[in-house]
């Protein structure tokens, strides 16, 4: 291994610093006189010396001297018992709280990941009007739907506050992930975060009537809960997937997002079940008297049959 490559930190979720040397020795430590300067307070001012050692080209290899033993130095998780050790490609050196990974020129790298949303990613960066328009649309639709469903006194002021609160939540979520992206990838991608957050909010508004109709059709809250939890889990996983995608370098963002979403949904379900078990009845009781429009009667009556039957009952009562 002629060329020594040292990576400081991990690439997963954060940009790593890469250093290369061919024949020149490297000094690593906290002092600014070193070739690789670490800000870790648990690293000595001069901690390590890396150098090539051997009699000819075939036997030349890289070795490491530990210059300060205040804290243990580890190679591949094992503490060093001697002040000198050989290092090779694939080794992980731990000093203080810092990990140094050793590579060679011929170390294979992962295949290039396809950026399927590259055109959309750069387009949203140039045109901030699209995320802003979707953001306003999601907030307004949420406010209007809430007003139509729950308004009883015509008080627009209260619902205006509701709209502003919803807009603040969307902005805070997108802003928080933009800060994460700025810290971990040095790119905030705020427009993209706001765009994805707004799209998921709009999809959630479209799913809400479906949940209500399933409850009406089935006369059973179990089916409504299944649809609610399934839709909520998938939508939140979709949101987290793109939050991770834009803000971090984590692999398999979809799997991470789905796992986290399933975990949160499970905790929510268990909390809801615990509330029900405490004797607090928060579920309405249904009868099989009426069915939703477009549903064929099965052990229940349609609205027309129900009204006709009630007319006959009233007529019979009056005749008696």
Short mmCIF file of C-alpha atoms in Angstrom, two decimals:
data_model
loop_
_atom_site.label_atom_id
_atom_site.label_comp_id
_atom_site.label_asym_id
_atom_site.label_seq_id
_atom_site.Cartn_x
_atom_site.Cartn_y
_atom_site.Cartn_z
CA UNK A 1 0.00 0.00 0.00
CA UNK A 2 1.95 2.99 -1.29
CA UNK A 3 -0.66 5.67 -0.67
CA UNK A 4 -2.21 6.06 2.76
CA UNK A 5 -5.70 7.60 2.94
CA UNK A 6 -7.12 8.68 6.29
CA UNK A 7 -10.80 9.51 6.68
CA UNK A 8 -11.71 11.50 9.79
CA UNK A 9 -15.29 10.88 10.90
CA UNK A 10 -18.04 8.91 9.21
CA UNK A 11 -19.59 9.63 5.83
CA UNK A 12 -23.00 8.41 6.95
CA UNK A 13 -25.01 11.51 7.77
CA UNK A 14 -22.03 13.90 7.80
CA UNK A 15 -19.30 15.01 5.44
CA UNK A 16 -15.96 13.41 6.30
CA UNK A 17 -12.47 14.90 5.94
CA UNK A 18 -10.10 12.91 3.71
CA UNK A 19 -6.28 13.11 3.85
CA UNK A 20 -3.82 11.39 1.48
CA UNK A 21 -0.06 10.85 1.61
CA UNK A 22 2.32 8.71 -0.39
CA UNK A 23 5.71 8.68 1.32
CA UNK A 24 5.53 11.56 3.75
CA UNK A 25 4.84 10.77 7.39
CA UNK A 26 1.70 12.14 9.02
CA UNK A 27 1.30 13.58 12.50
CA UNK A 28 -2.16 13.55 14.08
CA UNK A 29 -3.22 15.45 17.17
CA UNK A 30 -4.94 18.49 18.61
CA UNK A 31 -2.07 20.96 18.08
CA UNK A 32 -2.15 23.08 14.94
CA UNK A 33 1.35 21.94 13.99
CA UNK A 34 0.01 18.49 13.03
CA UNK A 35 -0.80 17.36 9.49
CA UNK A 36 -4.26 16.25 10.64
CA UNK A 37 -5.70 18.51 13.35
CA UNK A 38 -8.47 17.06 15.51
CA UNK A 39 -10.72 19.18 17.73
CA UNK A 40 -11.43 16.29 20.10
CA UNK A 41 -10.49 17.38 23.68
CA UNK A 42 -9.67 13.75 24.53
CA UNK A 43 -6.87 13.70 21.91
CA UNK A 44 -3.32 14.76 22.89
CA UNK A 45 -1.60 17.72 21.21
CA UNK A 46 0.51 15.13 19.39
CA UNK A 47 -1.26 11.79 19.44
CA UNK A 48 -0.12 9.65 16.50
CA UNK A 49 2.66 9.41 13.92
CA UNK A 50 2.05 7.43 10.73
CA UNK A 51 5.05 6.48 8.58
CA UNK A 52 6.26 3.94 6.02
CA UNK A 53 8.68 1.31 7.25
CA UNK A 54 10.58 -1.48 5.49
CA UNK A 55 13.70 -2.44 3.51
CA UNK A 56 12.35 -2.52 -0.05
CA UNK A 57 9.22 -1.63 -2.00
CA UNK A 58 7.58 -5.04 -1.52
CA UNK A 59 8.03 -5.01 2.26
CA UNK A 60 7.30 -1.34 2.81
CA UNK A 61 4.22 -0.87 4.95
CA UNK A 62 2.59 1.77 7.07
CA UNK A 63 3.11 1.83 10.80
CA UNK A 64 1.76 3.92 13.62
CA UNK A 65 3.47 5.31 16.72
CA UNK A 66 1.40 6.32 19.73
CA UNK A 67 3.04 9.50 21.00
CA UNK A 68 0.79 10.06 24.03
CA UNK A 69 -0.80 7.35 26.16
CA UNK A 70 -3.05 9.58 28.28
CA UNK A 71 -6.04 7.84 26.69
CA UNK A 72 -6.01 4.40 25.06
CA UNK A 73 -5.65 4.08 21.29
CA UNK A 74 -7.71 1.35 19.62
CA UNK A 75 -7.33 -0.45 16.31
CA UNK A 76 -10.51 -2.18 15.15
CA UNK A 77 -11.88 -1.90 18.66
CA UNK A 78 -8.91 -3.51 20.38
CA UNK A 79 -6.66 -1.40 22.69
CA UNK A 80 -3.00 -1.27 21.67
CA UNK A 81 -0.58 -2.86 24.10
CA UNK A 82 2.53 -1.51 22.33
CA UNK A 83 3.42 1.99 21.25
CA UNK A 84 3.95 0.82 17.65
CA UNK A 85 1.57 -1.09 15.39
CA UNK A 86 1.14 -1.82 11.70
CA UNK A 87 -1.86 -0.35 9.90
CA UNK A 88 -3.46 -1.43 6.64
CA UNK A 89 -6.45 -0.63 4.48
CA UNK A 90 -9.72 -1.36 6.24
CA UNK A 91 -8.44 -0.61 9.76
CA UNK A 92 -10.33 1.73 12.07
CA UNK A 93 -8.24 3.73 14.54
CA UNK A 94 -9.96 5.25 17.54
CA UNK A 95 -8.33 8.09 19.48
CA UNK A 96 -10.37 9.83 22.16
CA UNK A 97 -13.86 10.11 20.67
CA UNK A 98 -12.64 10.31 17.07
CA UNK A 99 -12.56 7.50 14.54
CA UNK A 100 -9.98 7.40 11.76
CA UNK A 101 -10.56 4.97 8.90
CA UNK A 102 -7.66 3.76 6.76
CA UNK A 103 -8.04 3.23 3.01
CA UNK A 104 -5.81 2.54 0.00
CA UNK A 105 -6.03 3.83 -3.57
CA UNK A 106 -7.57 0.56 -4.75
CA UNK A 107 -10.19 0.32 -1.98
CA UNK A 108 -13.52 -0.29 -3.78
CA UNK A 109 -16.25 2.30 -3.35
CA UNK A 110 -19.99 1.83 -3.47
CA UNK A 111 -21.82 2.16 -6.79
CA UNK A 112 -23.17 5.59 -7.58
CA UNK A 113 -26.68 6.03 -6.26
CA UNK A 114 -29.20 7.23 -8.84
CA UNK A 115 -30.64 10.63 -8.01
CA UNK A 116 -34.11 10.02 -9.39
CA UNK A 117 -35.39 13.46 -8.45
CA UNK A 118 -32.38 15.46 -9.67
CA UNK A 119 -34.30 17.65 -12.15
CA UNK A 120 -37.07 18.28 -9.65
CA UNK A 121 -34.51 18.93 -6.90
CA UNK A 122 -32.73 21.66 -8.84
CA UNK A 123 -35.97 23.02 -10.30
CA UNK A 124 -37.45 23.56 -6.86
CA UNK A 125 -34.24 25.28 -5.79
CA UNK A 126 -34.53 27.79 -8.61
CA UNK A 127 -38.28 28.34 -8.35
CA UNK A 128 -39.32 28.91 -4.74
CA UNK A 129 -42.84 29.87 -5.89
CA UNK A 130 -43.86 26.21 -6.27
CA UNK A 131 -43.19 25.17 -2.65
CA UNK A 132 -44.69 28.46 -1.42
CA UNK A 133 -47.87 27.96 -3.46
CA UNK A 134 -48.32 24.38 -2.26
CA UNK A 135 -47.65 25.48 1.31
CA UNK A 136 -50.37 28.17 1.18
CA UNK A 137 -52.77 25.79 -0.60
CA UNK A 138 -52.31 23.09 2.05
CA UNK A 139 -52.87 25.55 4.89
CA UNK A 140 -55.98 27.09 3.28
CA UNK A 141 -57.56 23.74 2.40
CA UNK A 142 -56.94 22.52 5.92
CA UNK A 143 -58.58 25.62 7.36
CA UNK A 144 -61.57 25.53 4.98
CA UNK A 145 -62.21 21.82 5.55
CA UNK A 146 -62.02 22.29 9.30
CA UNK A 147 -64.38 25.26 9.09
CA UNK A 148 -66.95 23.36 7.03
CA UNK A 149 -66.86 20.32 9.28
CA UNK A 150 -66.71 21.84 12.75
CA UNK A 151 -67.97 25.43 12.46
CA UNK A 152 -71.12 26.09 14.47
CA UNK A 153 -71.05 29.82 15.15
CA UNK A 154 -69.54 31.33 12.00
CA UNK A 155 -66.50 32.56 13.90
CA UNK A 156 -63.82 33.00 11.24
CA UNK A 157 -61.36 34.42 13.74
CA UNK A 158 -60.93 31.11 15.57
CA UNK A 159 -60.48 29.25 12.31
CA UNK A 160 -58.04 31.88 11.10
CA UNK A 161 -55.97 31.12 14.17
CA UNK A 162 -56.22 27.44 13.29
CA UNK A 163 -54.92 28.14 9.76
CA UNK A 164 -52.00 30.19 11.09
CA UNK A 165 -51.15 27.43 13.56
CA UNK A 166 -51.12 24.85 10.78
CA UNK A 167 -48.87 27.05 8.65
CA UNK A 168 -46.50 27.53 11.58
CA UNK A 169 -46.29 23.75 12.14
CA UNK A 170 -45.45 23.11 8.47
CA UNK A 171 -42.84 25.88 8.46
CA UNK A 172 -41.23 24.67 11.68
CA UNK A 173 -41.02 21.08 10.41
CA UNK A 174 -39.45 22.11 7.10
CA UNK A 175 -37.19 24.62 8.84
CA UNK A 176 -35.97 22.08 11.39
CA UNK A 177 -34.95 19.64 8.65
CA UNK A 178 -33.32 22.48 6.73
CA UNK A 179 -31.16 23.18 9.79
CA UNK A 180 -30.26 19.48 9.99
CA UNK A 181 -29.28 19.52 6.32
CA UNK A 182 -27.18 22.63 6.83
CA UNK A 183 -25.34 21.01 9.73
CA UNK A 184 -24.83 17.57 8.21
CA UNK A 185 -24.52 18.26 4.48
CA UNK A 186 -23.84 22.00 4.39
CA UNK A 187 -26.96 22.45 2.22
CA UNK A 188 -30.29 23.45 3.75
CA UNK A 189 -32.64 22.52 0.86
CA UNK A 190 -35.40 24.48 2.60
CA UNK A 191 -37.51 24.78 -0.57
CA UNK A 192 -37.45 21.03 -1.09
CA UNK A 193 -38.26 20.33 2.55
CA UNK A 194 -41.20 22.75 2.42
CA UNK A 195 -42.39 21.24 -0.87
CA UNK A 196 -42.41 17.68 0.45
CA UNK A 197 -44.04 18.74 3.73
CA UNK A 198 -46.80 20.57 1.88
CA UNK A 199 -47.43 17.66 -0.51
CA UNK A 200 -47.79 15.24 2.41
CA UNK A 201 -50.16 17.67 4.15
CA UNK A 202 -52.31 17.83 1.01
CA UNK A 203 -52.35 14.03 0.71
CA UNK A 204 -53.42 13.81 4.34
CA UNK A 205 -56.35 16.13 3.63
CA UNK A 206 -57.42 13.87 0.76
CA UNK A 207 -57.24 10.76 2.93
CA UNK A 208 -59.37 12.19 5.76
CA UNK A 209 -62.74 11.89 3.91
CA UNK A 210 -61.86 8.31 2.96
CA UNK A 211 -61.40 7.43 6.63
CA UNK A 212 -64.77 8.97 7.50
CA UNK A 213 -66.53 7.14 4.66
CA UNK A 214 -64.99 3.80 5.67
CA UNK A 215 -66.34 4.37 9.18
CA UNK A 216 -69.79 5.24 7.79
CA UNK A 217 -69.88 2.26 5.41
CA UNK A 218 -68.71 -0.35 7.90
CA UNK A 219 -70.40 1.03 11.04
CA UNK A 220 -67.22 -0.18 12.67
CA UNK A 221 -64.39 1.87 14.10
CA UNK A 222 -61.95 -1.00 13.68
CA UNK A 223 -61.93 -0.59 9.91
CA UNK A 224 -61.64 3.15 10.23
CA UNK A 225 -58.69 2.73 12.58
CA UNK A 226 -57.01 0.34 10.15
CA UNK A 227 -57.31 2.85 7.32
CA UNK A 228 -56.25 5.74 9.58
CA UNK A 229 -53.14 4.02 10.93
CA UNK A 230 -52.15 2.56 7.56
CA UNK A 231 -52.52 5.89 5.74
CA UNK A 232 -50.82 7.82 8.53
CA UNK A 233 -47.92 5.38 8.67
CA UNK A 234 -47.33 5.47 4.92
CA UNK A 235 -47.63 9.25 4.64
CA UNK A 236 -45.29 9.88 7.56
CA UNK A 237 -42.81 7.34 6.17
CA UNK A 238 -42.94 9.12 2.79
CA UNK A 239 -42.28 12.46 4.51
CA UNK A 240 -39.40 11.12 6.61
CA UNK A 241 -37.87 9.41 3.58
CA UNK A 242 -37.44 12.72 1.77
CA UNK A 243 -36.49 14.56 4.95
CA UNK A 244 -33.62 12.10 5.38
CA UNK A 245 -32.86 12.18 1.66
CA UNK A 246 -32.36 15.94 1.54
CA UNK A 247 -30.78 16.44 4.99
CA UNK A 248 -28.47 13.44 5.43
CA UNK A 249 -26.36 10.85 3.61
CA UNK A 250 -28.02 7.94 5.39
CA UNK A 251 -28.33 4.78 3.31
CA UNK A 252 -31.71 3.13 2.78
CA UNK A 253 -33.69 6.18 3.86
CA UNK A 254 -36.94 4.46 2.91
CA UNK A 255 -36.35 1.56 5.30
CA UNK A 256 -35.34 3.89 8.13
CA UNK A 257 -38.36 6.11 7.53
CA UNK A 258 -40.79 3.17 7.41
CA UNK A 259 -39.35 1.66 10.58
CA UNK A 260 -39.62 4.92 12.50
CA UNK A 261 -43.14 5.54 11.20
CA UNK A 262 -44.30 2.05 12.18
CA UNK A 263 -42.79 2.53 15.65
CA UNK A 264 -44.58 5.85 16.19
CA UNK A 265 -47.89 4.41 14.93
CA UNK A 266 -47.52 1.42 17.25
CA UNK A 267 -46.91 3.66 20.27
CA UNK A 268 -49.92 5.79 19.31
CA UNK A 269 -52.10 2.69 19.02
CA UNK A 270 -50.95 1.35 22.39
CA UNK A 271 -51.62 4.71 24.05
CA UNK A 272 -55.10 4.84 22.52
CA UNK A 273 -55.82 1.30 23.70
CA UNK A 274 -54.65 2.19 27.22
CA UNK A 275 -57.00 5.17 27.32
CA UNK A 276 -59.93 2.97 26.27
CA UNK A 277 -59.06 0.39 28.93
CA UNK A 278 -59.27 3.03 31.64
CA UNK A 279 -63.02 3.23 31.23
CA UNK A 280 -63.12 6.45 29.23
CA UNK A 281 -65.40 5.80 26.28
CA UNK A 282 -64.32 7.97 23.38
CA UNK A 283 -65.89 5.85 20.63
CA UNK A 284 -69.46 6.32 19.38
CA UNK A 285 -71.90 3.43 19.42
CA UNK A 286 -73.32 2.44 16.02
CA UNK A 287 -76.51 0.71 15.02
CA UNK A 288 -77.32 -1.08 11.77
CA UNK A 289 -80.31 1.14 11.09
CA UNK A 290 -78.82 3.19 8.25
CA UNK A 291 -76.16 2.58 5.66
CA UNK A 292 -73.96 4.96 3.73
CA UNK A 293 -75.03 6.00 0.22
CA UNK A 294 -74.00 3.54 -2.47
CA UNK A 295 -73.78 0.56 -0.10
CA UNK A 296 -76.06 -2.40 -0.70
CA UNK A 297 -78.11 -3.39 2.39
CA UNK A 298 -76.82 -6.47 4.19
CA UNK A 299 -78.65 -7.01 7.44
CA UNK A 300 -79.42 -3.28 7.52
CA UNK A 301 -81.82 -0.91 5.82
CA UNK A 302 -81.31 1.75 3.24
CA UNK A 303 -82.48 5.24 4.10
CA UNK A 304 -85.53 4.97 1.81
CA UNK A 305 -86.65 1.64 3.29
CA UNK A 306 -86.16 2.99 6.79
CA UNK A 307 -88.31 6.09 6.13
CA UNK A 308 -91.05 4.02 4.46
CA UNK A 309 -91.13 1.62 7.39
CA UNK A 310 -91.37 4.49 9.85
CA UNK A 311 -94.28 5.96 7.83
CA UNK A 312 -96.11 2.66 8.08
CA UNK A 313 -95.47 2.52 11.83
CA UNK A 314 -96.85 6.05 12.28
CA UNK A 315 -99.87 5.27 10.10
CA UNK A 316 -100.59 2.12 12.08
CA UNK A 317 -100.28 4.07 15.34
CA UNK A 318 -102.74 6.72 14.19
CA UNK A 319 -105.25 4.12 12.98
CA UNK A 320 -105.15 2.40 16.34
#
